[in-house]
Coordinates of C-alpha atoms and ligand atoms in Angstrom, one line a residue:
Chain A
M295 CA 34.5 -6.2 12.1
S296 CA 35.4 -8.3 15.1
E297 CA 38.1 -10.8 14.8
G298 CA 37.0 -12.2 11.4
R299 CA 33.4 -12.8 12.2
R300 CA 30.9 -11.5 9.8
L301 CA 28.1 -13.7 11.0
Y302 CA 28.0 -15.6 14.2
L303 CA 25.3 -18.0 15.3
D304 CA 25.8 -19.2 18.8
G305 CA 23.7 -22.0 20.1
V306 CA 20.6 -21.1 18.2
S307 CA 17.5 -23.1 18.7
V308 CA 14.1 -22.7 17.1
V309 CA 11.1 -24.7 18.5
F310 CA 7.8 -24.9 16.6
D311 CA 5.1 -26.4 18.8
G312 CA 7.6 -28.7 20.5
F313 CA 9.4 -29.5 17.2
R314 CA 13.1 -28.5 17.2
A315 CA 13.7 -27.0 13.7
L316 CA 17.1 -25.7 14.9
N317 CA 18.9 -27.4 17.7
N318 CA 21.7 -25.6 19.4
L319 CA 23.1 -24.5 16.0
S320 CA 26.4 -22.7 15.9
L321 CA 28.1 -21.3 12.8
I322 CA 30.7 -18.7 12.0
V323 CA 31.0 -17.0 8.6
E324 CA 34.0 -14.9 8.0
P325 CA 34.2 -11.7 6.0
G326 CA 34.5 -12.5 2.3
E327 CA 33.7 -16.1 2.9
L328 CA 31.6 -18.2 0.6
R329 CA 29.9 -21.0 2.5
S330 CA 27.8 -23.7 1.2
V331 CA 25.1 -25.3 3.4
I332 CA 23.7 -28.7 2.5
G333 CA 21.5 -31.1 4.3
P334 CA 18.4 -33.3 3.9
N335 CA 14.9 -31.8 3.5
G336 CA 13.7 -30.4 6.8
A337 CA 17.2 -30.1 8.1
G338 CA 16.6 -26.5 9.1
K339 CA 18.5 -24.7 6.3
T340 CA 15.7 -22.3 5.5
T341 CA 14.8 -21.8 9.1
M342 CA 18.4 -20.7 9.7
M343 CA 18.0 -18.0 7.1
D344 CA 14.6 -17.1 8.7
V345 CA 16.4 -16.5 12.0
I346 CA 19.2 -14.4 10.5
T347 CA 16.8 -12.2 8.6
G348 CA 14.3 -11.6 11.4
K349 CA 11.5 -13.7 10.0
T350 CA 11.6 -16.1 12.9
R351 CA 12.7 -15.4 16.4
P352 CA 15.1 -18.0 17.9
T353 CA 13.9 -19.7 21.1
A354 CA 17.4 -19.6 22.4
G355 CA 20.8 -18.5 21.3
K356 CA 22.5 -15.4 19.8
V357 CA 22.8 -14.2 16.2
L358 CA 25.4 -11.6 15.7
F359 CA 26.2 -9.6 12.5
G360 CA 29.5 -8.1 13.3
E361 CA 28.7 -6.8 16.8
T362 CA 25.0 -6.3 16.2
D363 CA 22.5 -8.6 17.8
L364 CA 20.0 -9.4 15.1
T365 CA 17.5 -11.2 17.3
R366 CA 16.1 -7.8 18.5
M367 CA 15.7 -6.3 15.1
D368 CA 12.9 -6.4 12.5
E369 CA 13.2 -7.5 8.9
A370 CA 13.7 -4.1 7.4
G371 CA 16.2 -3.1 10.0
I372 CA 18.2 -6.2 9.4
A373 CA 18.1 -5.8 5.6
N374 CA 19.3 -2.2 6.0
L375 CA 22.3 -3.4 8.0
G376 CA 23.4 -5.1 4.8
I377 CA 21.9 -8.6 4.8
G378 CA 20.2 -9.6 1.6
R379 CA 18.2 -12.7 1.0
K380 CA 17.1 -14.8 -2.0
F381 CA 14.2 -17.0 -1.0
Q382 CA 13.9 -20.7 -1.8
K383 CA 10.7 -20.0 -3.7
P384 CA 11.6 -17.0 -5.8
T385 CA 9.5 -14.1 -4.5
M386 CA 9.2 -10.7 -6.2
F387 CA 6.6 -8.3 -7.3
D388 CA 4.6 -9.8 -10.1
A389 CA 2.7 -6.6 -11.0
L390 CA 5.9 -4.7 -11.6
T391 CA 8.3 -5.1 -14.5
V392 CA 11.7 -6.7 -14.3
F393 CA 13.2 -3.2 -14.4
E394 CA 11.0 -1.9 -11.7
N395 CA 11.7 -4.9 -9.4
L396 CA 15.4 -4.2 -9.7
E397 CA 14.8 -0.5 -9.2
L398 CA 13.0 -1.2 -5.9
A399 CA 15.8 -3.4 -4.7
L400 CA 18.5 -0.9 -5.7
K401 CA 20.3 0.4 -2.6
A402 CA 18.9 3.9 -2.0
P403 CA 17.0 5.7 0.8
R404 CA 14.0 3.7 1.8
G405 CA 11.6 6.2 3.3
P406 CA 8.2 7.3 1.7
I407 CA 9.4 10.8 1.0
A408 CA 12.7 9.7 -0.5
C409 CA 10.8 7.2 -2.7
L410 CA 8.4 9.9 -3.8
R411 CA 11.2 12.2 -4.8
W412 CA 13.3 9.4 -6.3
K413 CA 14.6 10.2 -9.8
L414 CA 16.2 7.5 -11.9
N415 CA 19.6 9.0 -12.6
G416 CA 22.2 7.8 -15.1
E417 CA 24.2 6.0 -12.5
A418 CA 21.3 4.1 -11.2
R419 CA 20.1 3.2 -14.7
T420 CA 23.5 2.0 -15.6
R421 CA 23.7 -0.3 -12.5
I422 CA 20.3 -1.7 -13.3
E423 CA 21.2 -2.3 -16.9
Q424 CA 24.4 -3.9 -16.0
T425 CA 22.6 -6.2 -13.6
M426 CA 20.0 -7.1 -16.2
A427 CA 22.8 -8.0 -18.6
E428 CA 24.4 -10.1 -15.8
I429 CA 21.2 -12.0 -15.2
G430 CA 20.3 -12.3 -18.9
L431 CA 17.1 -10.4 -18.6
T432 CA 17.9 -7.3 -20.7
E433 CA 15.4 -8.3 -23.3
R434 CA 12.7 -8.7 -20.7
A435 CA 13.2 -5.3 -19.0
Q436 CA 9.7 -4.2 -19.6
D437 CA 7.9 -7.5 -19.0
L438 CA 6.0 -8.0 -15.9
A439 CA 7.8 -10.3 -13.4
G440 CA 4.6 -12.4 -13.2
I441 CA 5.1 -13.8 -16.7
L442 CA 8.7 -15.0 -16.3
S443 CA 9.6 -18.6 -16.2
H444 CA 10.8 -20.2 -13.0
G445 CA 14.4 -20.0 -14.0
Q446 CA 14.1 -16.4 -15.0
R447 CA 12.5 -15.7 -11.7
Q448 CA 15.4 -17.2 -10.0
W449 CA 17.7 -14.9 -12.0
L450 CA 15.6 -11.8 -11.3
E451 CA 15.7 -12.5 -7.5
I452 CA 19.4 -12.9 -7.7
G453 CA 19.5 -9.6 -9.6
M454 CA 17.5 -8.0 -6.8
L455 CA 20.0 -9.3 -4.3
L456 CA 22.8 -7.8 -6.3
M457 CA 21.0 -4.4 -6.5
Q458 CA 20.9 -4.3 -2.7
D459 CA 24.6 -4.5 -2.6
P460 CA 24.6 -6.3 0.8
E461 CA 27.5 -7.2 3.1
L462 CA 26.1 -10.7 3.5
L463 CA 24.1 -12.6 0.9
L464 CA 21.9 -15.5 2.0
V465 CA 21.0 -17.5 -1.1
D466 CA 18.5 -20.3 -0.7
E467 CA 18.5 -22.9 -3.5
P468 CA 19.5 -20.5 -6.4
V469 CA 19.9 -23.0 -9.2
A470 CA 16.6 -25.0 -8.9
G471 CA 15.0 -24.8 -12.3
M472 CA 18.2 -23.6 -14.1
T473 CA 19.9 -25.2 -17.0
D474 CA 23.5 -26.6 -16.6
S475 CA 25.0 -23.6 -18.2
E476 CA 23.0 -21.2 -16.1
T477 CA 24.0 -23.2 -13.0
E478 CA 27.7 -22.7 -14.0
H479 CA 27.1 -19.0 -14.6
T480 CA 25.5 -18.7 -11.1
A481 CA 28.4 -20.5 -9.5
A482 CA 30.9 -18.1 -11.2
L483 CA 28.8 -15.1 -10.2
L484 CA 28.7 -16.2 -6.5
V485 CA 32.4 -16.9 -6.5
R486 CA 33.1 -13.5 -7.9
I487 CA 30.9 -11.7 -5.3
A488 CA 32.5 -13.6 -2.4
G489 CA 35.8 -12.0 -1.4
R490 CA 34.2 -8.6 -1.3
R491 CA 31.1 -9.9 0.4
S492 CA 30.2 -12.9 2.6
V493 CA 27.9 -15.4 0.9
V494 CA 25.9 -18.3 2.4
V495 CA 24.4 -20.6 -0.2
V496 CA 21.9 -23.4 0.5
E497 CA 21.8 -25.9 -2.3
H498 CA 21.0 -29.6 -2.9
D499 CA 22.8 -29.7 -6.2
L500 CA 26.2 -31.2 -5.2
E501 CA 27.8 -30.5 -8.6
F502 CA 27.0 -26.8 -8.0
V503 CA 28.4 -27.0 -4.5
R504 CA 31.6 -28.6 -5.9
A505 CA 31.8 -25.8 -8.5
L506 CA 31.7 -23.3 -5.7
G507 CA 34.6 -25.2 -4.2
R508 CA 34.7 -23.7 -0.7
R509 CA 33.8 -24.8 2.8
V510 CA 30.7 -26.9 3.2
T511 CA 28.5 -27.2 6.2
V512 CA 26.1 -30.1 6.5
L513 CA 23.0 -29.5 8.5
C514 CA 20.9 -32.3 9.9
D515 CA 18.0 -32.2 12.4
G516 CA 18.7 -28.5 13.1
S517 CA 22.4 -28.7 13.9
V518 CA 25.8 -29.1 12.2
L519 CA 26.6 -32.7 11.3
S520 CA 29.8 -32.1 9.5
E521 CA 31.9 -29.3 8.1
G522 CA 34.9 -29.1 5.8
S523 CA 35.7 -29.3 2.1
I524 CA 33.3 -31.0 -0.3
D525 CA 35.5 -34.0 -0.5
H526 CA 35.7 -34.2 3.3
V527 CA 32.0 -34.1 3.8
Q528 CA 31.3 -36.5 0.9
N529 CA 33.5 -39.0 2.6
D530 CA 32.1 -38.5 6.1
Q531 CA 30.3 -41.7 7.1
R532 CA 27.5 -39.9 9.0
V533 CA 26.8 -37.6 6.1
I534 CA 26.6 -40.6 3.7
E535 CA 24.1 -42.2 6.1
V536 CA 21.7 -39.4 6.6
Y537 CA 22.0 -37.5 3.3
L538 CA 24.1 -38.7 0.5
G539 CA 23.2 -42.4 0.8
R540 CA 19.5 -41.9 0.5
Chain B
M127 CA 22.2 -0.3 -25.7
S128 CA 19.4 2.0 -24.5
L129 CA 16.4 0.9 -22.7
A130 CA 13.0 2.5 -23.2
V131 CA 11.3 2.6 -19.9
A132 CA 8.0 3.2 -21.6
P133 CA 5.4 0.5 -21.3
P134 CA 4.2 -1.3 -24.4
V135 CA 2.6 0.8 -27.1
A136 CA -0.9 -0.5 -26.8
D137 CA -0.9 0.2 -23.0
A138 CA 0.4 3.7 -23.5
R139 CA -2.2 4.5 -26.1
L140 CA -4.9 3.1 -23.9
R141 CA -3.7 5.2 -21.0
L142 CA -3.6 8.2 -23.2
G143 CA -7.1 7.5 -24.4
L144 CA -8.4 7.1 -20.8
R145 CA -6.8 10.4 -19.8
A146 CA -8.2 12.2 -22.8
G147 CA -11.6 10.8 -22.0
L148 CA -11.3 12.0 -18.4
G149 CA -10.2 15.4 -19.6
I150 CA -13.2 15.7 -21.9
F151 CA -15.4 14.5 -19.0
V152 CA -14.0 17.2 -16.7
L153 CA -14.7 19.8 -19.4
L154 CA -18.2 18.7 -19.8
L155 CA -18.7 18.9 -16.0
G156 CA -17.2 22.3 -16.1
I157 CA -19.7 23.8 -18.5
M158 CA -22.7 22.3 -16.6
P159 CA -23.2 25.3 -14.3
L160 CA -23.0 27.6 -17.4
L161 CA -25.6 25.6 -19.2
N162 CA -27.7 25.9 -16.1
L163 CA -27.8 29.7 -16.7
L164 CA -29.6 29.2 -20.1
P165 CA -33.3 29.8 -20.1
V166 CA -35.3 26.7 -19.0
T167 CA -36.8 26.4 -22.5
H168 CA -33.4 26.1 -24.1
P169 CA -32.6 22.6 -25.3
L170 CA -29.2 22.7 -23.7
H171 CA -30.5 23.9 -20.3
V172 CA -29.2 21.8 -17.4
S173 CA -31.6 21.7 -14.4
D174 CA -30.7 22.9 -10.9
F175 CA -31.2 19.4 -9.7
L176 CA -28.7 17.9 -12.1
V177 CA -26.1 20.5 -11.2
S178 CA -26.5 20.0 -7.5
V179 CA -26.5 16.2 -7.8
T180 CA -23.5 16.3 -10.0
G181 CA -21.7 18.5 -7.5
K182 CA -22.3 15.7 -4.9
W183 CA -21.0 13.0 -7.3
I184 CA -17.8 15.0 -7.7
C185 CA -17.2 14.9 -4.0
Y186 CA -17.9 11.1 -4.1
A187 CA -15.3 10.8 -6.8
I188 CA -12.7 12.4 -4.6
L189 CA -13.7 10.0 -1.8
A190 CA -13.3 7.1 -4.4
L191 CA -9.9 8.4 -5.4
S192 CA -8.8 8.5 -1.8
L193 CA -10.1 5.0 -1.1
D194 CA -8.4 3.7 -4.2
L195 CA -5.1 5.1 -3.0
A196 CA -5.4 3.1 0.2
W197 CA -7.1 0.0 -1.2
G198 CA -6.2 -0.2 -4.9
Y199 CA -2.6 0.7 -4.5
A200 CA -1.5 0.0 -0.9
G201 CA -3.9 -2.9 -0.3
I202 CA -5.5 -1.4 2.8
L203 CA -9.1 -2.3 2.4
S204 CA -10.6 0.3 4.6
L205 CA -14.3 -0.1 5.4
G206 CA -14.2 3.1 7.4
H207 CA -13.4 5.8 4.8
G208 CA -16.8 7.2 5.3
A209 CA -15.7 8.3 8.8
F210 CA -12.9 10.4 7.3
F211 CA -15.4 11.9 4.9
A212 CA -17.8 12.6 7.7
L213 CA -15.1 14.2 9.9
G214 CA -14.1 16.5 7.1
G215 CA -17.8 17.3 6.7
Y216 CA -18.3 17.9 10.4
A217 CA -15.3 20.3 10.5
M218 CA -16.8 22.2 7.6
G219 CA -20.2 22.0 9.3
M220 CA -18.8 23.6 12.5
H221 CA -17.4 26.5 10.4
L222 CA -20.8 26.9 8.7
M223 CA -22.5 26.8 12.1
R224 CA -20.3 29.5 13.5
L225 CA -21.0 31.7 10.5
I226 CA -24.7 31.6 11.2
G227 CA -24.0 33.9 14.1
P228 CA -27.0 35.6 15.6
R229 CA -29.2 34.5 12.6
G230 CA -30.2 31.3 14.4
V231 CA -33.8 30.7 15.6
Y232 CA -32.8 31.6 19.2
G233 CA -30.8 34.6 18.0
H234 CA -27.8 33.8 20.3
P235 CA -24.8 35.8 19.1
V236 CA -22.3 33.0 19.3
L237 CA -23.9 29.7 20.3
P238 CA -25.5 27.5 17.6
D239 CA -29.2 26.8 18.1
F240 CA -28.7 23.2 19.3
M241 CA -26.4 24.4 22.1
V242 CA -28.9 27.0 23.3
F243 CA -31.5 24.4 23.2
L244 CA -29.3 22.0 25.3
G245 CA -28.5 24.8 27.8
Y246 CA -24.9 25.4 26.9
Q247 CA -23.6 28.6 28.6
E248 CA -20.5 28.9 26.4
L249 CA -18.8 27.4 23.4
P250 CA -17.0 24.1 24.2
W251 CA -13.2 24.5 23.8
Y252 CA -13.1 22.3 20.7
W253 CA -15.4 24.7 18.9
L254 CA -13.0 27.6 19.3
G255 CA -11.3 28.8 16.1
F256 CA -13.8 27.3 13.8
D257 CA -15.1 30.8 13.0
S258 CA -11.9 31.2 11.0
F259 CA -12.1 29.7 7.5
P260 CA -8.4 28.8 7.2
F261 CA -8.5 27.2 10.7
A262 CA -11.6 25.2 9.7
M263 CA -9.9 24.1 6.4
L264 CA -6.9 23.0 8.4
M265 CA -9.1 20.9 10.6
V266 CA -10.8 19.4 7.6
L267 CA -7.5 17.8 6.7
L268 CA -5.9 17.4 10.2
V269 CA -8.8 15.7 12.1
P270 CA -9.2 12.8 9.6
G271 CA -5.4 12.7 9.1
M272 CA -4.8 12.4 12.9
L273 CA -7.4 9.7 13.2
A274 CA -5.9 7.8 10.3
L275 CA -2.4 8.3 11.9
I276 CA -3.5 6.8 15.2
V277 CA -5.6 3.9 13.8
G278 CA -3.0 3.2 11.1
F279 CA 0.0 3.3 13.4
L280 CA -1.6 1.0 15.9
S281 CA -2.8 -1.5 13.4
F282 CA 0.1 -1.4 10.8
R283 CA 2.7 -1.7 13.6
S284 CA 0.9 -4.8 15.0
R285 CA 0.8 -6.1 11.4
I286 CA -3.0 -6.2 11.4
T287 CA -3.9 -6.7 7.7
G288 CA -6.6 -8.0 5.5
V289 CA -10.0 -8.9 6.9
Y290 CA -9.0 -7.9 10.4
L291 CA -8.0 -4.4 9.3
S292 CA -11.3 -4.1 7.4
I293 CA -13.3 -5.0 10.4
L294 CA -11.3 -2.7 12.6
T295 CA -11.9 0.3 10.3
Q296 CA -15.6 -0.6 10.1
A297 CA -15.8 -0.7 13.9
M298 CA -14.1 2.7 13.9
T299 CA -16.8 4.3 11.8
F300 CA -19.5 2.6 13.7
A301 CA -18.1 3.8 17.1
L302 CA -17.9 7.3 15.7
M303 CA -21.5 7.1 14.6
L304 CA -22.7 6.1 18.0
A305 CA -20.5 8.8 19.6
F306 CA -21.8 11.6 17.3
F307 CA -25.4 10.5 18.0
R308 CA -24.9 11.6 21.6
N309 CA -26.1 15.0 22.5
D310 CA -23.4 15.6 25.1
M311 CA -20.7 15.3 22.4
G312 CA -21.4 18.8 21.4
F313 CA -22.0 18.1 17.7
G314 CA -25.7 18.4 17.6
G315 CA -26.6 14.8 18.3
N316 CA -28.7 12.9 15.8
N317 CA -29.8 16.2 14.1
G318 CA -26.3 17.2 13.3
F319 CA -25.8 20.6 11.7
T320 CA -28.1 22.3 9.2
D321 CA -29.7 25.6 8.2
F322 CA -26.3 27.0 7.1
K323 CA -26.4 30.5 5.8
E324 CA -23.2 31.5 4.2
L325 CA -19.7 30.6 3.3
L326 CA -16.8 33.1 2.6
G327 CA -19.4 35.8 2.5
F328 CA -21.6 34.2 -0.1
A329 CA -25.2 33.3 0.8
L330 CA -25.5 29.6 0.2
N331 CA -29.0 29.5 -1.2
T332 CA -28.0 31.4 -4.4
S333 CA -27.2 29.7 -7.7
A334 CA -23.9 31.6 -7.8
A335 CA -22.8 30.0 -4.5
R336 CA -23.9 26.6 -5.8
A337 CA -21.8 27.1 -9.0
G338 CA -18.9 28.3 -6.9
L339 CA -19.1 25.1 -4.7
F340 CA -19.4 23.0 -7.8
Y341 CA -16.3 24.5 -9.4
A342 CA -14.4 24.3 -6.1
S343 CA -15.2 20.6 -6.0
L344 CA -14.2 20.1 -9.6
V345 CA -10.9 21.8 -9.0
A346 CA -10.4 19.7 -5.8
L347 CA -11.1 16.5 -7.9
V348 CA -8.6 17.5 -10.5
L349 CA -6.0 18.3 -7.9
S350 CA -6.6 15.1 -6.0
F351 CA -6.3 13.2 -9.2
L352 CA -3.0 14.9 -10.0
I353 CA -1.7 14.3 -6.5
C354 CA -2.6 10.6 -6.7
L355 CA -1.1 10.4 -10.2
R356 CA 2.1 11.9 -9.0
L357 CA 2.2 9.5 -6.1
T358 CA 1.3 6.3 -7.9
R359 CA 3.7 7.0 -10.9
S360 CA 6.6 7.5 -8.5
K361 CA 8.8 4.8 -7.0
Y362 CA 6.7 5.4 -3.9
G363 CA 3.7 4.2 -5.8
R364 CA 5.5 1.1 -6.9
V365 CA 6.5 0.4 -3.3
L366 CA 2.9 0.6 -2.4
T367 CA 1.8 -1.9 -5.0
A368 CA 4.7 -4.1 -3.9
I369 CA 3.4 -3.9 -0.3
R370 CA -0.1 -4.7 -1.6
D371 CA 1.1 -7.8 -3.3
A372 CA 3.8 -9.1 -1.0
E373 CA 4.3 -7.0 2.1
S374 CA 6.8 -9.2 3.8
R375 CA 9.0 -9.4 0.7
V376 CA 9.2 -5.6 0.8
R377 CA 10.4 -5.7 4.4
F378 CA 13.2 -8.0 3.4
L379 CA 14.3 -5.4 0.9
G380 CA 14.8 -3.0 3.8
Y381 CA 11.6 -0.9 3.5
N382 CA 9.8 -0.1 6.7
T383 CA 6.3 -0.9 5.4
T384 CA 4.5 0.6 8.4
S385 CA 5.7 4.1 7.5
H386 CA 4.9 3.6 3.8
K387 CA 1.4 2.4 4.6
L388 CA 0.9 5.1 7.2
F389 CA 1.9 7.8 4.7
A390 CA -0.7 6.6 2.1
F391 CA -3.4 6.0 4.7
V392 CA -3.1 9.5 6.3
L393 CA -3.0 11.2 2.9
S394 CA -6.0 9.2 1.8
A395 CA -7.9 10.2 4.9
M396 CA -7.1 13.8 4.3
L397 CA -8.4 13.6 0.7
A398 CA -11.6 11.9 2.1
G399 CA -11.9 14.7 4.6
L400 CA -11.6 17.3 1.8
A401 CA -14.4 15.5 -0.1
G402 CA -16.6 15.6 2.9
A403 CA -16.0 19.3 3.5
L404 CA -17.0 20.2 -0.1
Y405 CA -20.0 17.9 0.2
V406 CA -21.6 19.4 3.3
P407 CA -22.3 22.9 2.1
Q408 CA -23.7 21.5 -1.1
V409 CA -26.2 19.2 0.5
G410 CA -26.8 21.7 3.4
I411 CA -26.7 19.1 6.2
I412 CA -24.4 16.8 8.1
N413 CA -25.5 14.3 10.7
P414 CA -24.2 11.1 12.3
G415 CA -25.8 9.1 9.5
E416 CA -22.7 10.0 7.4
F417 CA -20.7 7.7 9.7
S418 CA -23.0 4.8 8.9
P419 CA -20.9 1.7 8.0
A420 CA -23.1 1.2 4.9
N421 CA -21.6 4.5 3.5
S422 CA -18.1 3.2 3.7
I423 CA -19.1 -0.1 2.1
E424 CA -20.8 1.8 -0.8
A425 CA -17.6 3.7 -1.4
V426 CA -15.7 0.4 -1.7
I427 CA -18.3 -0.7 -4.2
W428 CA -17.7 2.4 -6.4
V429 CA -14.0 1.7 -6.5
A430 CA -14.6 -2.0 -7.2
V431 CA -17.0 -1.3 -10.0
G432 CA -14.8 1.3 -11.6
G433 CA -11.6 -0.8 -11.2
R434 CA -9.4 -0.6 -8.2
G435 CA -5.7 0.2 -8.7
T436 CA -6.5 2.6 -11.5
L437 CA -7.3 6.3 -10.8
V438 CA -9.6 6.7 -13.8
G439 CA -11.4 3.6 -12.6
A440 CA -12.2 5.1 -9.2
V441 CA -13.6 8.3 -10.7
L442 CA -15.6 6.3 -13.3
G443 CA -17.0 4.0 -10.6
A444 CA -18.1 6.8 -8.4
F445 CA -20.0 8.5 -11.2
T446 CA -21.5 5.3 -12.6
V447 CA -22.7 3.8 -9.4
N448 CA -24.1 7.1 -8.1
G449 CA -25.7 7.9 -11.4
L450 CA -27.4 4.5 -11.3
K451 CA -28.4 5.1 -7.7
T452 CA -29.9 8.5 -8.3
W453 CA -31.8 7.2 -11.3
L454 CA -33.0 4.0 -9.5
T455 CA -34.0 5.6 -6.2
S456 CA -36.5 7.7 -8.1
A457 CA -37.5 5.0 -10.6
A458 CA -37.7 2.1 -8.1
P459 CA -36.5 3.0 -4.6
D460 CA -37.0 -0.4 -3.1
L461 CA -34.7 -2.0 -5.6
W462 CA -31.6 0.0 -4.9
L463 CA -30.0 -2.0 -2.1
F464 CA -30.6 -5.2 -4.1
V465 CA -29.1 -3.7 -7.2
L466 CA -26.1 -2.5 -5.2
G467 CA -25.5 -5.9 -3.7
A468 CA -25.9 -7.6 -7.0
L469 CA -23.5 -5.2 -8.6
F470 CA -20.9 -6.0 -6.1
V471 CA -21.3 -9.7 -6.5
A472 CA -21.3 -9.4 -10.3
V473 CA -18.2 -7.3 -10.3
T474 CA -16.3 -9.5 -7.9
L475 CA -17.2 -12.6 -9.9
F476 CA -17.1 -11.4 -13.5
L477 CA -15.2 -8.1 -13.5
P478 CA -12.4 -8.3 -11.0
K479 CA -10.7 -5.4 -12.7
G480 CA -13.9 -3.4 -12.9
L481 CA -15.2 -1.3 -15.8
I482 CA -11.7 -0.2 -16.6
G483 CA -10.7 -3.9 -17.0
L484 CA -13.6 -4.3 -19.4
I485 CA -12.5 -1.4 -21.5
K486 CA -8.9 -2.6 -21.5
G487 CA -10.1 -6.0 -22.6
R488 CA -12.0 -4.5 -25.5
V489 CA -9.1 -2.4 -26.6
Q490 CA -6.5 -5.3 -26.6
Ligands
ATP829 N1 6.7 -21.8 10.6 C1 6.9 -23.1 10.8 N2 6.0 -23.8 11.7 C2 6.2 -25.1 12.0 N3 7.2 -25.8 11.5 C3 8.1 -25.2 10.6 C4 7.9 -23.9 10.3 N4 9.0 -23.6 9.4 C5 9.6 -24.7 9.2 N5 9.1 -25.7 10.0 C6 9.6 -27.1 10.0 O1 11.0 -27.0 10.4 C7 11.7 -28.0 9.7 C8 12.9 -27.3 9.0 O2 12.4 -26.7 7.9 P1 13.3 -25.9 6.8 O3 12.4 -25.3 5.9 O4 14.2 -25.0 7.6 O5 14.1 -27.1 6.1 P2 15.1 -27.0 4.9 O6 16.4 -27.5 5.4 O7 15.1 -25.7 4.3 O8 14.5 -28.1 4.0 P3 14.3 -28.1 2.4 O9 15.6 -28.7 1.8 O10 13.2 -28.9 2.1 O11 14.1 -26.7 1.9 C9 10.8 -28.7 8.8 O12 10.4 -29.9 9.4 C10 9.6 -27.8 8.7 O13 8.4 -28.5 8.5
MG830 MG1 14.6 -24.9 2.6

């Protein structure tokens, strides 16, 4: 790892038909850091994750994961480097059960032959069971993901992220649709993961961001508006104008 | 805390029921050639016609299974699977042509009749080796497999999916049909290959040979079913269904979906080739008409009617639709295409899960 940089976005811009979704955005995430990203709708938070995970190619700028330039890689390659993502709209495989969704996400060789020969051993089963307990879906193990509620889908996708055991977790609006106690649980979970892993969380829920209690980046119009502790950004006049004071 | 990974009881029972049904069906098929040996007057006698037509349907069922693997599981709606079937058929046809030897009309020791007629002096290089049965069988699998590998690689890598992929595969079979119609391709032009004499030393016009081909097809069907079952019940099968439903999400989990789809597509093309190879000696002819786009579309309809994404459904669909076709084309030949079209519309609108879906609905 180079001088405490897990993820390094350097002057990243994304232009959609003349519209700048990201505008010369720079961001450094350190190993083990837990970073919250907030900002108004359309600020470019999801687009930033799209750029990191290879879904969108930046128009300009560099995206480095350690020393590796991510802008030249495809989604699967980036994921295999150790970058996991939870989508804003929970996405999983509705025709598979909760257990099977987690099994697919579990870190293991990804090729066709390896999957064909895959046997669920005790260790893998234990990991899946532990994760199901963690995300509160043990009872639903054999239910199809398609019949879960929105909150449960959020949990399942968080569970899938855990199964991948990534170096860097990108978590887009994890607590939308969750109850207060579930939100607290998620905050505790992310805090626990951080330290060993780097975590970037996008969230509108400021109580949740406060519960995470770490460095906060405020995005607006595709670039960083303010950065610091939650108290710092909440008292930043520009942040109050464009985001908090709405 | 232990977790049963078994699906709900009703589902497991249903699956067991369907499997048992399929087993009984295969047994019934298995005794047909035996019943054919009974005297014609015997009430259980099965006619030559029924045996030979059933042998064809078994090949169609293998084709349906292969298409179901690509479409029902991996979400690759191929409208060109008839091409893989036909290529397997042509590879077998080349072997059968070589086995005719000097027994052709022109009596040439090596060259098939059509080559003598077209003034060939020697066998084209791509006909070499086809006198050997193992080599021909290898080609039955390799030629469709290679075509699927190339077409699949180019399109999956460029992320061509859905309708575009369907049109592409349809264009593929159409182009092959036009190519095989040409005399200078060296595959007998629009007449194709026919007048086969023997296979593995057995004269083809005997009832023993017919029964042998019938059983070979039945064994191939059972093996294909078991291969597909092994595949679809594995984690690989679940990756395929995940790709079918949300391919981009699978990529973000680190799966190279191109290689997964390619694996399924190539395997599927090989099974289709095998089906074609078993089909040709039973019908005694192969010509470019087998590449007709309509054939590929019909195969899609079999799978849709039976229920895509279930292996039993694919087999059921192939037998049901072809049974209906055989009956209708003798009862009311002009009606068949309308019925086929109506069937497809009806299934799409009212039975999206096919006959299997209907049975499941009844049971639950
Ligand atoms: N593929 C695309 N094509 C065109 N415009 C896009 C595309 N993706 C995003 N945008 C635009 O880029 C801007 C940033 O979108 P983005 O989804 O990153 O915002 P966000 O910060 O995640 O917002 P929210 O809080 O609503 O999730 C929006 O104006 C959006 O309409
Ligand atoms: Mg967003």
